[in-house]
PDB file of C-alpha atoms in Angstrom:
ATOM      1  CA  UNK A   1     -57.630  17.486  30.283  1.00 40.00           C
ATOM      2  CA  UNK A   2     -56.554  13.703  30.500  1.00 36.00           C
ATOM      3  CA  UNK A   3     -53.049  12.631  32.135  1.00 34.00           C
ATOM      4  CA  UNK A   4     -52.664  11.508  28.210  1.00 33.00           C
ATOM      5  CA  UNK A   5     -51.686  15.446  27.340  1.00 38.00           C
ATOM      6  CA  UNK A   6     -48.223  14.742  28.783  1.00 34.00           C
ATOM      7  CA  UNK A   7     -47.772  11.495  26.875  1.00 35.00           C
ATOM      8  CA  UNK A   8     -47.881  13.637  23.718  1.00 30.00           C
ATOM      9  CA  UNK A   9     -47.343  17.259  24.327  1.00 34.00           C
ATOM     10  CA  UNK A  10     -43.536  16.361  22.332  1.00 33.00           C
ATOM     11  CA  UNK A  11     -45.269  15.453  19.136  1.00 35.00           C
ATOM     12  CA  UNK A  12     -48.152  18.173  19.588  1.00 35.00           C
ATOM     13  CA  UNK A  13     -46.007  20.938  19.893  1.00 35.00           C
ATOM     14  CA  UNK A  14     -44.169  19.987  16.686  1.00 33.00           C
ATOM     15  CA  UNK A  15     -47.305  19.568  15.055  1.00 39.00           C
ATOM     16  CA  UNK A  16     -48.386  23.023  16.174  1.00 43.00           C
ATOM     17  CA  UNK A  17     -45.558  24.724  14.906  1.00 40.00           C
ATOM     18  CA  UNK A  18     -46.101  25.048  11.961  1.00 41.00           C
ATOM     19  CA  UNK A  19     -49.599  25.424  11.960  1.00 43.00           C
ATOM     20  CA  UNK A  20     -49.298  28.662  14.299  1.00 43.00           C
ATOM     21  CA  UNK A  21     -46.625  29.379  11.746  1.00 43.00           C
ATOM     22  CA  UNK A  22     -49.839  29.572   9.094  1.00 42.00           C
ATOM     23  CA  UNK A  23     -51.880  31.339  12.208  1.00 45.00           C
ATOM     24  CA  UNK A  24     -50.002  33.827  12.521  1.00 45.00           C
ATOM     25  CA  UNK A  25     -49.555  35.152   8.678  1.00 40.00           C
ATOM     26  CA  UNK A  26     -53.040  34.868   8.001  1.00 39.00           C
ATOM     27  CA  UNK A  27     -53.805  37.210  10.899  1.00 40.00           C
ATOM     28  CA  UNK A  28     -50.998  39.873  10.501  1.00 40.00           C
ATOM     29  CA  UNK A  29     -52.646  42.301   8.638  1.00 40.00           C
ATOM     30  CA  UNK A  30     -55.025  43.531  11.756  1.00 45.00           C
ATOM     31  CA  UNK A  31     -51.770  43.906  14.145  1.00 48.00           C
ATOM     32  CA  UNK A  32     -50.324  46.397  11.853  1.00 51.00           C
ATOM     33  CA  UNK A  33     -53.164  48.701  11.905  1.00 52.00           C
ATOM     34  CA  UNK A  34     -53.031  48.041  15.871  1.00 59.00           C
ATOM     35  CA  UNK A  35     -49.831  49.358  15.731  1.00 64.00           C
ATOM     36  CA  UNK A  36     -50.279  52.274  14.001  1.00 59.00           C
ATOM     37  CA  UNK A  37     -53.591  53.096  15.435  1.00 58.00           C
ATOM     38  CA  UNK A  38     -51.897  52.532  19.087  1.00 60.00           C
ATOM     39  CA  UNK A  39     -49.371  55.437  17.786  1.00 62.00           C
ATOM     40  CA  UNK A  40     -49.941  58.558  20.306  1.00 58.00           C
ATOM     41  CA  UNK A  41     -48.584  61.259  18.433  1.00 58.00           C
ATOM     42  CA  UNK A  42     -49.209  60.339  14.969  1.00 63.00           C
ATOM     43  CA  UNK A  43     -48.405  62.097  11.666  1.00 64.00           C
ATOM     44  CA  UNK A  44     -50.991  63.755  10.139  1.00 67.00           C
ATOM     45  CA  UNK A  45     -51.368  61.615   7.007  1.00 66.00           C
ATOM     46  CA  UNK A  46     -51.011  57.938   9.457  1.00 68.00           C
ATOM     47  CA  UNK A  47     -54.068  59.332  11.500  1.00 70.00           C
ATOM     48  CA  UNK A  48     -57.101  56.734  11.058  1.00 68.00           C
ATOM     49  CA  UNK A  49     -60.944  56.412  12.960  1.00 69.00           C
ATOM     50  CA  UNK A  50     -61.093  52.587  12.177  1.00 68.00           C
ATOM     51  CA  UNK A  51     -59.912  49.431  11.468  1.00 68.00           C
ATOM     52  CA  UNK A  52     -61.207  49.877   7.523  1.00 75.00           C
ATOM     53  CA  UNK A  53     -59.881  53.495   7.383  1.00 77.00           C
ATOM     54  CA  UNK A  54     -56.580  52.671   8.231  1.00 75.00           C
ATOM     55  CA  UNK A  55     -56.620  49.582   5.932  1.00 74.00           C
ATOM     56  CA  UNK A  56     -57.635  51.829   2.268  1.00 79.00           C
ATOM     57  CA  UNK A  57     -55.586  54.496   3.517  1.00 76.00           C
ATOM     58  CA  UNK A  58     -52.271  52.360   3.737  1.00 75.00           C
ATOM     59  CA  UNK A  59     -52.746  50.585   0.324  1.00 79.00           C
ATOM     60  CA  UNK A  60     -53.516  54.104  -1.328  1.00 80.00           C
ATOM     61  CA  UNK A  61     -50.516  55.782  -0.443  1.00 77.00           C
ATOM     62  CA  UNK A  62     -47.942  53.040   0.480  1.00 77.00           C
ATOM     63  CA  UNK A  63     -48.799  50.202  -1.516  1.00 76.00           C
ATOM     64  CA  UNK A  64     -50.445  47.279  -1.624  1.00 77.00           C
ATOM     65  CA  UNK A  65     -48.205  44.757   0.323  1.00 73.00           C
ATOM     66  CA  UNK A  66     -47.578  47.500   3.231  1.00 73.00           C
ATOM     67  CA  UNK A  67     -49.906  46.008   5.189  1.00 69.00           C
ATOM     68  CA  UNK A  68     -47.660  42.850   5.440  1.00 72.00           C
ATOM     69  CA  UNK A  69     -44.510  44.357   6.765  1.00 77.00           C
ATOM     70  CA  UNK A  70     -42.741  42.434   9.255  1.00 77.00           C
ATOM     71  CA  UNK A  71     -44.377  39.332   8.534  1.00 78.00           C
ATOM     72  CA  UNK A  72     -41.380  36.846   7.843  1.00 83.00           C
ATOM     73  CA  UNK A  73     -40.488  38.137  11.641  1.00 86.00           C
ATOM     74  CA  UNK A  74     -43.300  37.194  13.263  1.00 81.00           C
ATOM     75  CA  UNK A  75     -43.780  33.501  11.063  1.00 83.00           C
ATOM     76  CA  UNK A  76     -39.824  32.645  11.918  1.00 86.00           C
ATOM     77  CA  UNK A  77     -40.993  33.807  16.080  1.00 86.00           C
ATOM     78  CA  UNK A  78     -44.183  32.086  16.182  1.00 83.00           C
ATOM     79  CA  UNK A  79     -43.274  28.584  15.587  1.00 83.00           C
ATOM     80  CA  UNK A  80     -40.462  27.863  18.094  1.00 87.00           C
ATOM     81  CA  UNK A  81     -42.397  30.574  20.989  1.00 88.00           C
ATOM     82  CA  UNK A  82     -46.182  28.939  20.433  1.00 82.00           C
ATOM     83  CA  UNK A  83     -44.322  25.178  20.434  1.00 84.00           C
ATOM     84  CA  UNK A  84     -42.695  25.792  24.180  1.00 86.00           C
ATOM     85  CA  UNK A  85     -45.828  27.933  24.922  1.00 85.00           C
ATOM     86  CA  UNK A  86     -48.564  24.770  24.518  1.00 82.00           C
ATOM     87  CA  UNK A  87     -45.627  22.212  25.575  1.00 86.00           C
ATOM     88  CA  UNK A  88     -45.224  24.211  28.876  1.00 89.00           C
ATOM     89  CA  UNK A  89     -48.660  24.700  29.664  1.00 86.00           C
ATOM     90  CA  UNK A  90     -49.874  21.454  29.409  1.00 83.00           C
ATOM     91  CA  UNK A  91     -47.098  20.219  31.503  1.00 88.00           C
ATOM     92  CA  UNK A  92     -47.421  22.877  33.964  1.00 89.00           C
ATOM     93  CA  UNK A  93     -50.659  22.867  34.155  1.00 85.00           C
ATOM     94  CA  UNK A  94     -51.123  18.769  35.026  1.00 85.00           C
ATOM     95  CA  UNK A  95     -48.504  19.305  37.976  1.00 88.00           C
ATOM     96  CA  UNK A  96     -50.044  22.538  39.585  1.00 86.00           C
ATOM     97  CA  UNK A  97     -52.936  20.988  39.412  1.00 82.00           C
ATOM     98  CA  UNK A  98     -51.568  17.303  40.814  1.00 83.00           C
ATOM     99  CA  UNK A  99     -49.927  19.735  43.799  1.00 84.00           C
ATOM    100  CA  UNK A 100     -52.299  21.499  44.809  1.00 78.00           C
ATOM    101  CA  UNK A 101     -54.690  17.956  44.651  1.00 68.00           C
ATOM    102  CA  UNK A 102     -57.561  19.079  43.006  1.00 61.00           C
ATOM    103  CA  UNK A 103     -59.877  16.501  40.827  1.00 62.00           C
ATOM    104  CA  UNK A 104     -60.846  18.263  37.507  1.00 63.00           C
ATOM    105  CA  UNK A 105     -60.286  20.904  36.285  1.00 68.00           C
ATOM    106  CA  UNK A 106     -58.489  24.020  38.450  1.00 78.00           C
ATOM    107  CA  UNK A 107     -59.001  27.498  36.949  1.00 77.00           C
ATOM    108  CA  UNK A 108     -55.651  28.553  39.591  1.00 81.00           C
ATOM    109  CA  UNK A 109     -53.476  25.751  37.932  1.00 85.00           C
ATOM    110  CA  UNK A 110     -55.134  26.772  34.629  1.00 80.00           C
ATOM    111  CA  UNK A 111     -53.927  30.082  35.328  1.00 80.00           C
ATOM    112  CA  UNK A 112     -50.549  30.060  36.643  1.00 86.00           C
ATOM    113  CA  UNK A 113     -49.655  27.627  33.717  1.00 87.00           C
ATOM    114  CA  UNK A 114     -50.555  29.760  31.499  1.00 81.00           C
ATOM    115  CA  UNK A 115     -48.465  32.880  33.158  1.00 84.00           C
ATOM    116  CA  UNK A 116     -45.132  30.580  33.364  1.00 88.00           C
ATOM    117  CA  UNK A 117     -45.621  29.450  29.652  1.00 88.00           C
ATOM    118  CA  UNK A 118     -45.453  33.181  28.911  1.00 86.00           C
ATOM    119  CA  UNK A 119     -42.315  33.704  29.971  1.00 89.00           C
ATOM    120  CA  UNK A 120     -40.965  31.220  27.517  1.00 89.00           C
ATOM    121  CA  UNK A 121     -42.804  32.548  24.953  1.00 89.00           C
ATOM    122  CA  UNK A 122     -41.597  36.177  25.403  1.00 89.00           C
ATOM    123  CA  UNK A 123     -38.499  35.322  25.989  1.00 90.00           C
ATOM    124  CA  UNK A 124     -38.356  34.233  22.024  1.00 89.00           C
ATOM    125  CA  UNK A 125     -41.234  36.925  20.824  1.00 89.00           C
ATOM    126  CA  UNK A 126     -40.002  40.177  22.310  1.00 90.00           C
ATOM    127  CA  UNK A 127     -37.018  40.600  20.058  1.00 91.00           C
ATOM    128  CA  UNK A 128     -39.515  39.703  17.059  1.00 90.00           C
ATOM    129  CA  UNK A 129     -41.935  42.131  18.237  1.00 86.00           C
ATOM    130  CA  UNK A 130     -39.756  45.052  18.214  1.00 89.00           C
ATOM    131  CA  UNK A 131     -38.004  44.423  14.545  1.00 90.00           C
ATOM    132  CA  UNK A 132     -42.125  43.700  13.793  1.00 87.00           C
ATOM    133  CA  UNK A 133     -43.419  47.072  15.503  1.00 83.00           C
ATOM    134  CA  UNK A 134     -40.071  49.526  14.062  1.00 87.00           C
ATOM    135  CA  UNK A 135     -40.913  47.890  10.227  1.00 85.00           C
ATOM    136  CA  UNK A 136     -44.872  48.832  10.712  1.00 79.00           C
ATOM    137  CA  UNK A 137     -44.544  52.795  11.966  1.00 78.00           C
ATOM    138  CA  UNK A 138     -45.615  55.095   9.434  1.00 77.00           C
ATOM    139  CA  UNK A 139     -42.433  56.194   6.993  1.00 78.00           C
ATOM    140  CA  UNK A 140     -40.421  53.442   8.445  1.00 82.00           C
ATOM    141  CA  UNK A 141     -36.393  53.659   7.682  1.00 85.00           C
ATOM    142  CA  UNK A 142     -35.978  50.021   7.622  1.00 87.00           C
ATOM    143  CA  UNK A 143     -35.784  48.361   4.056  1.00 84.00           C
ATOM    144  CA  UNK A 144     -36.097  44.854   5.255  1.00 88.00           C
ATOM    145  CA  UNK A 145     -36.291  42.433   8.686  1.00 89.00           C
ATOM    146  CA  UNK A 146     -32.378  42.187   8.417  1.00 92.00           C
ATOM    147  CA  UNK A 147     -32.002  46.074   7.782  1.00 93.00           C
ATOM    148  CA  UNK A 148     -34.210  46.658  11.034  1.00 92.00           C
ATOM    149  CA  UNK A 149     -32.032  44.231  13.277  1.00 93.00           C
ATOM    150  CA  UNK A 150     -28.631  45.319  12.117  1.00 94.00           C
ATOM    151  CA  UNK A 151     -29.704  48.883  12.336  1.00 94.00           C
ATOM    152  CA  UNK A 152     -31.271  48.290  16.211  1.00 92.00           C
ATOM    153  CA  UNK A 153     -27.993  46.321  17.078  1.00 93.00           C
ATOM    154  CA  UNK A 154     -25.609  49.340  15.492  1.00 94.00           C
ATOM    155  CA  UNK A 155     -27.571  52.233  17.294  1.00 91.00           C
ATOM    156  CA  UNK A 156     -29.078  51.034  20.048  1.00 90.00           C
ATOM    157  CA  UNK A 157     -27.060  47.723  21.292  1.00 92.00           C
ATOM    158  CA  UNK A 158     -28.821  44.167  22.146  1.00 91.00           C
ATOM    159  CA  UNK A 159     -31.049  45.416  25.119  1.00 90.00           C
ATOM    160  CA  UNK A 160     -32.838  47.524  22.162  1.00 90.00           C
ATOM    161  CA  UNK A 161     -34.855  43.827  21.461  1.00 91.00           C
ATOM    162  CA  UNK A 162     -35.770  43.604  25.385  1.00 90.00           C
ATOM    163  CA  UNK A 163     -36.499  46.601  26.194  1.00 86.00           C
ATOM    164  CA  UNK A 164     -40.057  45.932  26.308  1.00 84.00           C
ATOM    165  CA  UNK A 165     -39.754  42.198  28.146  1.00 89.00           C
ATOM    166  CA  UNK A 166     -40.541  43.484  31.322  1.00 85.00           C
ATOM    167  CA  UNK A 167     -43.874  45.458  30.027  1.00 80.00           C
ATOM    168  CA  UNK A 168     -44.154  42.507  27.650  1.00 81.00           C
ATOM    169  CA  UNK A 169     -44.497  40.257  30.739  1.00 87.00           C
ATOM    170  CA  UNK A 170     -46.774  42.203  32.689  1.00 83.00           C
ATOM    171  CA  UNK A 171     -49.066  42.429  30.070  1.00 81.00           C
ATOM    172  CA  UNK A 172     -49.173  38.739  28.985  1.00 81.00           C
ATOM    173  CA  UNK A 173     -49.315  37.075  31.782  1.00 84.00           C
ATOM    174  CA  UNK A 174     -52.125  38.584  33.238  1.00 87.00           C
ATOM    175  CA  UNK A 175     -53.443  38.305  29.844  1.00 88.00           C
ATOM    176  CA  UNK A 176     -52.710  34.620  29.833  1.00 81.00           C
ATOM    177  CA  UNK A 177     -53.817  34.151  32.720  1.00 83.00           C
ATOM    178  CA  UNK A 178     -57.322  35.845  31.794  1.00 90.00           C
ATOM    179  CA  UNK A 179     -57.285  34.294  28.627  1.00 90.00           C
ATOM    180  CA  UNK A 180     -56.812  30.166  29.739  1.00 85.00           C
ATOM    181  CA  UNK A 181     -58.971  30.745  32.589  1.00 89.00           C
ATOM    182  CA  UNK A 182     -61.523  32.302  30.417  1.00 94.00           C
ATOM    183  CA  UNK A 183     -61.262  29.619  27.674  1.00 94.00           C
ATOM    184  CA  UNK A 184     -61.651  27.160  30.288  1.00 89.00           C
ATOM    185  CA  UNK A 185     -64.917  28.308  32.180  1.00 93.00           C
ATOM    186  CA  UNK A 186     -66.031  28.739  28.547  1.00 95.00           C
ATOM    187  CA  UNK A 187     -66.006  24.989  27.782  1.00 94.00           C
ATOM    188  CA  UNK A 188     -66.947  24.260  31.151  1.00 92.00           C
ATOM    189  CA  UNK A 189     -70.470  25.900  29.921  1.00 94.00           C
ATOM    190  CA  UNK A 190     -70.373  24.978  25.691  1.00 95.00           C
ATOM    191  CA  UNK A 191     -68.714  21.591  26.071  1.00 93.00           C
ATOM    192  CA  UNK A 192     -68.948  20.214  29.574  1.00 91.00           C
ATOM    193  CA  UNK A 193     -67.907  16.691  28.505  1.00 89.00           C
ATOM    194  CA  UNK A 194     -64.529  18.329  27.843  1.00 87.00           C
ATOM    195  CA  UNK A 195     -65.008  16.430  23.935  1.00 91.00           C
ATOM    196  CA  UNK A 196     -63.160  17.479  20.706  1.00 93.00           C
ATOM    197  CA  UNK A 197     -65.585  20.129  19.724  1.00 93.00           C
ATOM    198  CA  UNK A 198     -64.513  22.651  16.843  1.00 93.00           C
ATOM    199  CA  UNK A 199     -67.639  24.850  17.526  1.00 94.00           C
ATOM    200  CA  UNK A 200     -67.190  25.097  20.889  1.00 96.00           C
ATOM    201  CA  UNK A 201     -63.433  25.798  21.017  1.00 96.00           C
ATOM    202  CA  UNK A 202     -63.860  28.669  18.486  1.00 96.00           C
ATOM    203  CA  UNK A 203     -66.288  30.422  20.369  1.00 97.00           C
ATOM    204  CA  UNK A 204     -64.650  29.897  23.570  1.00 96.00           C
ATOM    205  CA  UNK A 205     -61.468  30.958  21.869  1.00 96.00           C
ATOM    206  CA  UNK A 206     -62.628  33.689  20.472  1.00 96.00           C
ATOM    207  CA  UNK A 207     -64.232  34.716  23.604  1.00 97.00           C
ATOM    208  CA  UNK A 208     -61.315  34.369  25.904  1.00 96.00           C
ATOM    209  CA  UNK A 209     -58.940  36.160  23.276  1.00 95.00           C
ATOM    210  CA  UNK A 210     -61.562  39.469  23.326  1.00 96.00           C
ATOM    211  CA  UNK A 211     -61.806  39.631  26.931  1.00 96.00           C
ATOM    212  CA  UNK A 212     -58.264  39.245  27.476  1.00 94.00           C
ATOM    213  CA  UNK A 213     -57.364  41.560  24.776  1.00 94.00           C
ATOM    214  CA  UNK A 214     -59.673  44.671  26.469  1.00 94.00           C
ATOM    215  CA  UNK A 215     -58.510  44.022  29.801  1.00 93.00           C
ATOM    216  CA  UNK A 216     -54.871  44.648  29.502  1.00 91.00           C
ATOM    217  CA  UNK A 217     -54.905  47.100  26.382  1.00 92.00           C
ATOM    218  CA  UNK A 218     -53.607  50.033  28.795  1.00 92.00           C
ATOM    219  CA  UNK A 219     -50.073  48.172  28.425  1.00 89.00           C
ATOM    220  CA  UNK A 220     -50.375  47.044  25.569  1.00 87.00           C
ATOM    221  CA  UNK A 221     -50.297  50.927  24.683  1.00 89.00           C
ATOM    222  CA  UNK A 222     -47.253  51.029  26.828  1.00 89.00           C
ATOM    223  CA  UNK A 223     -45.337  48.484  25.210  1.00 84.00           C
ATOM    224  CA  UNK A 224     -46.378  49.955  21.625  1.00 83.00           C
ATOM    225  CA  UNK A 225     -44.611  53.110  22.498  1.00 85.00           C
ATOM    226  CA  UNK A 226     -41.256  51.494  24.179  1.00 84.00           C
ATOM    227  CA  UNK A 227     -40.956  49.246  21.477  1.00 79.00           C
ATOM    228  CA  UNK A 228     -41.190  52.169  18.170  1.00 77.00           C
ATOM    229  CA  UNK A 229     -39.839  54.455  20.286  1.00 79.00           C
ATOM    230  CA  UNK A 230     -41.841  57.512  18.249  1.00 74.00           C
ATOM    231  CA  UNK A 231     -39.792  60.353  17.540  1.00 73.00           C
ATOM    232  CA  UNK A 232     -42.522  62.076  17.262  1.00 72.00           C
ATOM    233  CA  UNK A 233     -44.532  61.460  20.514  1.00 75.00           C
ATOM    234  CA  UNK A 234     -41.341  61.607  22.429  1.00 78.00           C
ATOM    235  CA  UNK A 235     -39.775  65.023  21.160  1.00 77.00           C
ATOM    236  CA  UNK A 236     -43.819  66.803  22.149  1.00 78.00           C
ATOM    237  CA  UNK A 237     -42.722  66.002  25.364  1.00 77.00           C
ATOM    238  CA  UNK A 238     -39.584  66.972  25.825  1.00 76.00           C
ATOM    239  CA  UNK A 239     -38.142  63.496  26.302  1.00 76.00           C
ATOM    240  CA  UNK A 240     -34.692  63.080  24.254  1.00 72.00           C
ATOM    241  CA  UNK A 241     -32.800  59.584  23.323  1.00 72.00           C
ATOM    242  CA  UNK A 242     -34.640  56.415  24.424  1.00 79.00           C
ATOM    243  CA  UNK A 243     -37.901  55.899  26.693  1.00 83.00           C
ATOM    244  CA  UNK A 244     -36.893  53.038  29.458  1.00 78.00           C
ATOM    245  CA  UNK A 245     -39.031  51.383  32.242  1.00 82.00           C
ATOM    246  CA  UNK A 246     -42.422  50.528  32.423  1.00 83.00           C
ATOM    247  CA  UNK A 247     -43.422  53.877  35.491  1.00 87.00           C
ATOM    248  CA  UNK A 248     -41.813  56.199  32.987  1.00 86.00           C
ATOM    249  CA  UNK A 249     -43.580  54.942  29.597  1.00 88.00           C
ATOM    250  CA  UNK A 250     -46.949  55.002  31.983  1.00 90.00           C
ATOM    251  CA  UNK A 251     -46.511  58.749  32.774  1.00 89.00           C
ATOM    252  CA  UNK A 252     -45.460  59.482  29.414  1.00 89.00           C
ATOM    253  CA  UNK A 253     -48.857  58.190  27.839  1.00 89.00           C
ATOM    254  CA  UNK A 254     -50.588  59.985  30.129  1.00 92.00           C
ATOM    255  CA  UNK A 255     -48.929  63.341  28.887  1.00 89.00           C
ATOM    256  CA  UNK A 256     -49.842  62.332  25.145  1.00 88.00           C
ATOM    257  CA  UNK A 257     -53.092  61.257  25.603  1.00 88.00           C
ATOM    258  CA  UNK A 258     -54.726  61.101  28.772  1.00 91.00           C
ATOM    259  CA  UNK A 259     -57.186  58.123  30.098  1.00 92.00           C
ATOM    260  CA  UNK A 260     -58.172  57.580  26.741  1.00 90.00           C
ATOM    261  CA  UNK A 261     -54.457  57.153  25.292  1.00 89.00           C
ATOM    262  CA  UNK A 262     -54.240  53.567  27.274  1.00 91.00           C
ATOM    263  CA  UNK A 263     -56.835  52.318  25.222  1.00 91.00           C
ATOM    264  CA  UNK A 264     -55.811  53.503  21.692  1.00 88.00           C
ATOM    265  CA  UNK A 265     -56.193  50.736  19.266  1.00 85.00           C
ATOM    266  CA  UNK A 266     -58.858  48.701  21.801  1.00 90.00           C
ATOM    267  CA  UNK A 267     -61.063  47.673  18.770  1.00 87.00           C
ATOM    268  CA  UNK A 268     -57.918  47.098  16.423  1.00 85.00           C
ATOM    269  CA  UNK A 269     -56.732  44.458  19.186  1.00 89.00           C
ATOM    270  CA  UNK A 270     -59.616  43.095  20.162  1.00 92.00           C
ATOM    271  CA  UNK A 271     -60.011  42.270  16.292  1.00 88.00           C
ATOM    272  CA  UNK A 272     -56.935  40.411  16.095  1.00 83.00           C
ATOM    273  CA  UNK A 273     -57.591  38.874  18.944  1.00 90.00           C
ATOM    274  CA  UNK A 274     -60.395  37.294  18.572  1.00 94.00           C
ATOM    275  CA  UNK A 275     -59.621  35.040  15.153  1.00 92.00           C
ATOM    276  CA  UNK A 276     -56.007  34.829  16.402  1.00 88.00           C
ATOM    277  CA  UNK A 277     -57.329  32.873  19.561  1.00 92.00           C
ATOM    278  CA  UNK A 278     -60.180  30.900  17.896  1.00 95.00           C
ATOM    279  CA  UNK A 279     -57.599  29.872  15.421  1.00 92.00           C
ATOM    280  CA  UNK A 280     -55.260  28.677  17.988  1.00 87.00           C
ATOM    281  CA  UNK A 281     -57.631  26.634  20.527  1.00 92.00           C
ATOM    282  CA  UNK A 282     -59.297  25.379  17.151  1.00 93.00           C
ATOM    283  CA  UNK A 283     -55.956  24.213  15.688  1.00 89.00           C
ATOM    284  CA  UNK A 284     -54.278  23.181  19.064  1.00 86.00           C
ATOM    285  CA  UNK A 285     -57.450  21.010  20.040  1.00 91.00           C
ATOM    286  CA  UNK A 286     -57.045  18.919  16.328  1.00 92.00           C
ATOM    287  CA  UNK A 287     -54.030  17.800  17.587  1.00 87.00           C
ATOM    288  CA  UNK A 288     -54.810  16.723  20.622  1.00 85.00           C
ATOM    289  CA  UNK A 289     -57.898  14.470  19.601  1.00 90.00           C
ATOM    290  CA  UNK A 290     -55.627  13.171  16.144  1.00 88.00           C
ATOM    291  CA  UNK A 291     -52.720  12.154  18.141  1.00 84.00           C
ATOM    292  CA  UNK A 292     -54.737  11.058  21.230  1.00 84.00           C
ATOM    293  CA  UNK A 293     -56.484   8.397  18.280  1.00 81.00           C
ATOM    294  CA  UNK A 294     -53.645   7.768  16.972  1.00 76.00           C
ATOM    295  CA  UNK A 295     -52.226   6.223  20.351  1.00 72.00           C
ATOM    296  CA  UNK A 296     -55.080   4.484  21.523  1.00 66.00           C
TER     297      UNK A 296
END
């Protein structure tokens, strides 16, 4: 991308904002099904085979706007964490690539841009996540996004909210880092020129979000369970108060559910994935060509 993308990442990211704002609400439903298909120990009446299962089966017996828990979380999170995500990455990603002196395009500058953007991004999302994740489990006791954060706070203290960062982090950013490098080599092959495309950046969104999404599923799952902390899953193996630390949730999933329980919920993710991605290059790359007109 052109030295021009530091000129204006300022006025992109504002621009974006609000946009991933939209992004994000019109692809919430799928994450709560990912949630609750993720669960390893589930009740008997929140056990589903598929994406479509788990959607009739929620708006039989819980209602018709259950699927939309938690989403005024996750709008008020995504604006301000996607904004210093895109901001960073461009930024980061010009001066890796100016240190390390390499003409074109770098899939290592690509890459460790996108990993040090993550940590913003986290840093604003995590908290978000968890209210998100304890308002989607099956029978939930929280009555609203305030409820849920008072409640957390009372019982459980601050660290409740980042008690998944660490996880969080080693899931994203090799997940970043597989996702902008995939994107990347993507338009490298659809859209060599590097022009504003909208085909090509869907595609090669959607591509890099699926790919991404598969490979790091396995914590994923881990985060899922430190995050809802399930009563449940945690009490079958003889685990009382809180699951901590990443070595510890690993084991635990392994008692629940084997191999396979690292990959519960791979198709529900991979779902959202893919149209959450291809709306976000799509969106992200508007901006860029508008605003790169616009100062020429």
């Amino acid at each position: 991308m052109s030295s021009l993308n530091a000129d204006f990442t300022c006025e992109l990211r504002v621009k974006d904002q609000s946009k991933r704002g939209k992004q994000k609400e019109a692809d919430f439903k799928v994450p709560h099904f990912h949630t609750r298909m993720q669960s390893l120990q589930p009740d008997p009446n929140a056990q589903y085979r598929g994406v479509m299962e788990a959607l009739r089966k929620m708006i039989r017996s819980e209602g018709l706007l259950t699927p939309l828990r938690g989403i005024n979380v996750t709008v008020l999170g995504a604006g301000p964490a996607h904004a210093l995500y895109f901001a960073c990455y461009e930024k980061m990603k010009t001066t890796i690539g100016g240190m390390i002196n390499h003409v074109g395009n770098s899939h290592l500058a690509n890459g460790v841009a996108g990993s040090l953007a993550t940590v913003l991004h986290d840093a604003i999302m995590n908290p978000a996540e968890v209210v998100k994740q304890r308002m989607q489990m099956y029978n939930s006791p929280y009555r609203s996004m305030l409820h849920c954060i008072r409640t957390v706070r009372r019982t459980e203290g601050v660290g409740a909210f980042y008690r998944s960062y660490t996880t969080q982090l080693l899931m994203n950013i090799p997940f970043q880092a597989i996702h902008f490098i995939t994107y990347e080599f993507t338009q490298e092959q659809l859209n060599p020129q590097r022009q504003y495309h909208p085909g090509s950046h869907i595609v090669s969104g959607a591509i890099a979000g699926a790919v991404a999404a598969a490979a790091t599923t396995p914590l994923d799952v881990c985060k899922t369970l430190l995050n809802t902390q399930e009563n449940m899953a945690l009490s079958s193996v003889n685990i009382s108060g809180h699951l901590s630390g990443l070595a510890n949730t690993v084991r635990t999933v392994y008692q629940l559910g084997g191999v396979g329980g690292y990959f519960k919920g791979v198709q529900a993710r991979v779902i959202y994935q893919m149209p959450s991605t291809a709306i976000a290059w799509s969106v992200y790359e508007f901006f860029k060509f508008f605003l790169s007109k616009k100062k020429q």
